[in-house]
Amino acid sequence: QLVALHNRGVALMGQFNYDEAYRIFEQVHQALPENLEVQVNWAIASLNRQGAVEEEGNGQPPKAQDPYAHAMGLLQDVLRKDPNHLRALYCLGLLHLHGGRPAEALPLFDQVAAADPTDAYAAYNVGRCYQEAREFEEAVLWFRRALRNDPHLSSTYYSLSQALARLKRSKEAASLLADSERLKNNPCARPFKFVYMRMGPKAEVVALGRREQPPAPTGPPFAEPRPLPLARDALRWRPKGASLTACDVDADGRLDLFAAAALEGGKRSVLLVRTDTGYKPTPHPLADVPDVRAALWGDIDNDGLIDAYLCRAGGNQLWRQSSPGTWEQVDPASGAAGRSLEAEDGALVDIDHDGDLDILVVSRDAGLEMLHNTQDGRFVLADTDVPWFRHNEPAVGLMPADLDGDRDLDLIVVRAKPPHHIYINERNWTWKETIDLGGFRFAECQAVLVADADVDGRPELYALHRGTVTRWQSDDKGNWQSAQLAALEPARAEQRPQLAIADVSGTGRLRLLASTASGWAAIPLDGPPAEGATPVTFQGKARKLHCWLLLHDDPAAGPSVVGLSQGGMQQWGPANRQRFVSLWPSGKHDSNMQLRSNASGVGTRMAVRVGSRWTVVESTRPASGPGQSWQPVSVGMGPAERADFVRFDWSDGIMQTEIGLDAGKLHRVVEENRQTSSCPLVFAWDGSGYAFVTDVLGVGGVGFAVGRGVYAPSRPWERLLLPAGLPAPRGGRLSLKLLQAMEEVCYVDAARLTAYDLPPGWQMVLDERMATAAPEPTGEALFYRTLYRPDAAVGPGGEDALSAVSDVDGVAVEPGSRDRRFVGRTFPWSVELRFAEPLDRRGGRLLLIADGWVEYPYSQTMFAAWQAGAAYESPTLEAQGSDGRWQTVLAGFGYPAGMPRSLAIPLPELPVGTQRLRLTTTMEIYWDRLAIGVAEPCPAARRHELPLLRATLARCGFPRRTMGPQRLPNYDYPRRSPFGDMRHLPGLYTRFGPVEELVQAADNALVVCGAGEEIHMDFAACNTPIEPPWTRRYVLEAEGWCKDMDLYTQHGETVEPLPWDPNRGELRRRDALHASYLTRWESGD
C-alpha cells in the first residue's frame, strides 16, 4: 500500500500537482524514514512548490520557511547518510546554482558528472558554474561534452555560443545560435529551465518497485488477407482507376468506405457502410454521381457535419450536409467546382490558416487550382505572383506539408513528367517557388509523401517511382540529400502507385507502405538505407490489386489495410502487435464557441511521448492519394498502458498538451477554447494575496493584422485605473505584478504608480479606450460628482437590460448573435439607453462612462474576416433628439481595451432634447455599466507619484484561468502551473533578476519577457494617510508593447525587431542597457 501511495505521488508530480505530491511523500517518508529515494522525492516536490518562486537568488541561503530551505535540508541529510547519492548531489547543486552560489554548486555537479559521464544535464550545469565564474575555456569544454551526450539539450547551444563570444570566437558563436534555431520544431529538443521536467532526469521523482513488462510479440504485423465482409457480395467490380477513402459518413462512430470508380456501369461508385457484422453497400447521393475519380472528406462549412468534394471527369462537385443525413450539391456558381474537367486528385486543407478548409485540385487540363474558402459560401480561385499558378500545366498529385518549419503549409505539386513544383507559403495568399530540394524537382515519381519519421523536427520527402522508393531529407544546415530506401517490384500499369505512412507494429516506429506488383509492402524507416537488399517488414500480396487504403478502425490493435482487386475487396487485419492509442483531433468547439482551427482537425501535428520515445504523426495527408480520408491516426505504445503526453500543434499555430491518454482507446481531442494571446495581466496585493485585476497594454499590440498585409498602429502607453482598495499597503509598500500568461512577448518600457486622493462625493475615471477613431484618448484623469444612470435600457433582442448596465457587477448586456465563423465578431447589435430628462440640458462637460470587456479577435481571424468581407465595426454612439431623428455622435469611437476595465470619452454637443442614446457594433463587447458623467475640475484632489522601490523579473508559471459567464475571465495566482502550452518567440529576453533601471523611465530600454514570466514591482506607499470620507484611487501608468505568435502577426516568429518610440530617450543609452540585460536566449516551450 505504501508503494502504491508513493507512486501516486510520482504520478501527481507528472501532473504538476506538487502540493499534493509533497504531502504524500511526507507521509511515506514518515513510514519509511531510511528510504533515501523517498526522501529525495520529497525534496524534489518541495523545491517545486509554488512558494519558492519568491526566492530572490541574491547569493544568500534561503530563509528557513522557504520550500527551498526545506528541500536543501532534506538533501543534505541524505548526503550525510550517503555522500555519493547522485540525485541528492545533483538537486542540491541546482538549489545552490539557482540561489546564486555557483562556487558551492560546482563540486556537486562535478561529482555527478564524474560518476555518470553520460549525463548531459550534469555536464551542462558544470559548464554554467564555470561560466558564472568567468572561466570560459572550461565552460566551453563542458558545454561541448553536454552536446556530445545529448544534442537535443537546446539550452546548451546558446550557453556555448555565449562562452565562445566571450572568448572572441564570434564565428563559432554565430554557428551555434543557428544550430539552436534549427531545433525549434524538434519535439525531442529540451531546454533547461528551473521547473519540473526541465531540470534533467536526476531532478525528477522516481517510482518504487518495478512492473514486469509483457514480452514483445513476434511474427508479422498483419494477418493473411481475408475477403472484406460484405452484406451483399453481388457487386460487379471494375477496379481499374478506382480509389478508396474512409470516413464516418453516417456519423455513427464507425468508419465507412467509399470506393470511387470501382464498379461496372455508369455511376461506378459505392458507399460501404460499417455494420455490426461487416459492410453494407448503401444507396447514397454521392454514389450516384458519375465519373468520380476521388473523394475528399472534410467539414467545409465548420458546422460539425462532414462534407465531400468529388474530383471528377467533367467537372468537380462539392456536396454538403445541410442537416444530418441530408446531402445537397453546392451551387457551382459559388466557385467550388473550379475550372478543371479532368481532375486527378485534390486535398481539403486550411492552406491559408484562417480556420476553414480550402480546396486544392490537380488536373491534367487546369494544373493546380487553389480555391480559397471565404466562409460565406464562396470559393475564390487564388491569383498569386507565382507564374505557374496561372498556367495549365498538367498535374497528377499534390502534397501539402510544412517544408520549412514555420508552422504553415507549403505545397508540392507532382507532374506526370518533371519538373515538379514546390511552393513555400509566405501567408497572405502569397507564395514563392523554390528552385529544388536536393534534386527532387527533376526526379521521376508517381507518388509523394511527407513525414517526420525520424522525429528531428525536419520533414522527410518520400517518393515512389516504378518500384524505387527514395527519401529526401535535409541536414542540420538545411541541405537536402536523397537516398534510395527500397527497390520493389514495380506496380503494374493498371495499378495506382500509392504511399502511406503509419505505425503498424505498435512500437511507435513508423513504416512506409508502398505499392508493388503483387500488392503492397511495409518498409522500415528507422535505420540507414540498405545496400543491395531491400528490408521489408511485411508483403501484402494479392492477385491484381489495383488500389489499397490504410484503415484506422481498431484503437487497440492499430491500422489494417483494405485493398480492391478484380475479385473484390479484402482486408489485412492487425496481428502480433503491441499496444496502440488512437487520436482523432477536431477544431470544433460547442455551438456557442467560435472557431480558430477547422472543425475537421485537418493539419494537426501530434507528437506522442511514451517513456523516452517520441512519435510524430499528422492528420494533414498521411497517404499520397488519390482521395482524402477523414479518420483517426494510430500510434504504438509498446508495452506502455498510456501515453505520457501528446502535444497537438493545431492548424492555427496553437499548441495543446494532453496528459495520460490510455492505450486501447479512441481519444477525440477537441482544440481547447482558450485565449492564446493577451497583453500582460495585472495582479495587485489585496492584503492576503495577489488578486487578478485585468490586463494592460492591449493598445500596444505590435503587428496586429487587420487585413491582407495591413497592420493596426500601436499606442505604446496605457493608463489603468485600479479597483478601489487595490493595491493594499503592506510594510510601507504597494505591490503589483505584470504577468505574461500567454504566447506573447512583452516589451515593458516603464511602469509608474500614482495615487489620487479625492474629497468626499467625488469620483474619477480616465480618458482611456482602444481608440479606432478620433478623438484620441489622452489618459487624463477626469473628475465628476454627478452620474446619470439610464432609467431604462433595451438589449439587442428588445429585452430589458437596465439591471445589466446599472452597476459594475460582472453581469453585462448579452451581445447580439455571434458570427460563429470569426472569434469576437457578432452580427450588428445595439443597446439603447433611455433617460428621464434631456441630457443636453444637464450642463457641464458630459462623459460617456462605460465598464466592460471585449472578446478580442486574432490576426488570422481578422484576415479571415477580411477575405469574407465581414467587418469588425467598432461601437458607434447615436443620440435621438426631440425631433425623433437618430444622429451619429461618435462614429466607431473604440471599445474597452481587453479584460474588464473602465473607459470614458468626452461627448460633443448632443442634439436638442436627447433622452435616448444607442450603441451599435459588430464586436463581441460586454457592456457592464453604461452611464453619463459630468466632468468638472477638482482643485482639492491630490496627486501623488509613488517611487519605485524594487522591480524584479522572474519565472512564475501560469496562473489557473477560469472563464465565467459571458466569457468573464479570472486568474488564480496561487494556483500556478510551470507549463501552460505556451511557447517563447525565439530571441533574447531580459535576464532574470532586478530590472529597476529598465522600468524607471520611458526611454526605450525595455524589459523583454515571455510566457510564464512576471515583473514584480514594489512602490513606496503614500506618506500621507487618507481619512474617510476621503478616498484614494491608484492609477498604473504603463509604457510598452506586446506581440503574439499568431501566424498573421507581422514579425510574429521572433522577438525582434524590438519596438521603440522615437520620442523617448537616447539610443546609445538604450543599446548599452540592452547589451547588459538582454542576455537570456529563449525559444519554443
Coordinates of C-alpha atoms in Angstrom, one line a residue, residues 86 117 154 165 170 191 204 257 466 524 658 781 794 802 805 832 877 963 1048:
L86 CA 23.7 11.2 -7.3
P117 CA 29.9 10.7 -17.6
S154 CA 18.8 23.0 -26.6
A165 CA 31.6 35.0 -27.8
S170 CA 32.3 35.1 -32.9
P191 CA 15.5 23.5 -22.9
E204 CA 12.7 14.0 -11.4
L257 CA -15.6 3.1 -47.0
R466 CA 8.4 2.2 -60.7
P524 CA 11.1 0.2 -42.0
E658 CA -3.0 16.1 -23.3
A781 CA -7.8 61.9 -15.1
V794 CA -33.1 47.8 -24.1
L802 CA -31.4 48.0 -17.2
V805 CA -25.9 48.3 -17.3
E832 CA -30.4 51.6 -26.2
L877 CA -22.8 56.2 -30.4
M963 CA -14.0 31.5 -17.6
Y1048 CA -0.6 36.5 -39.4

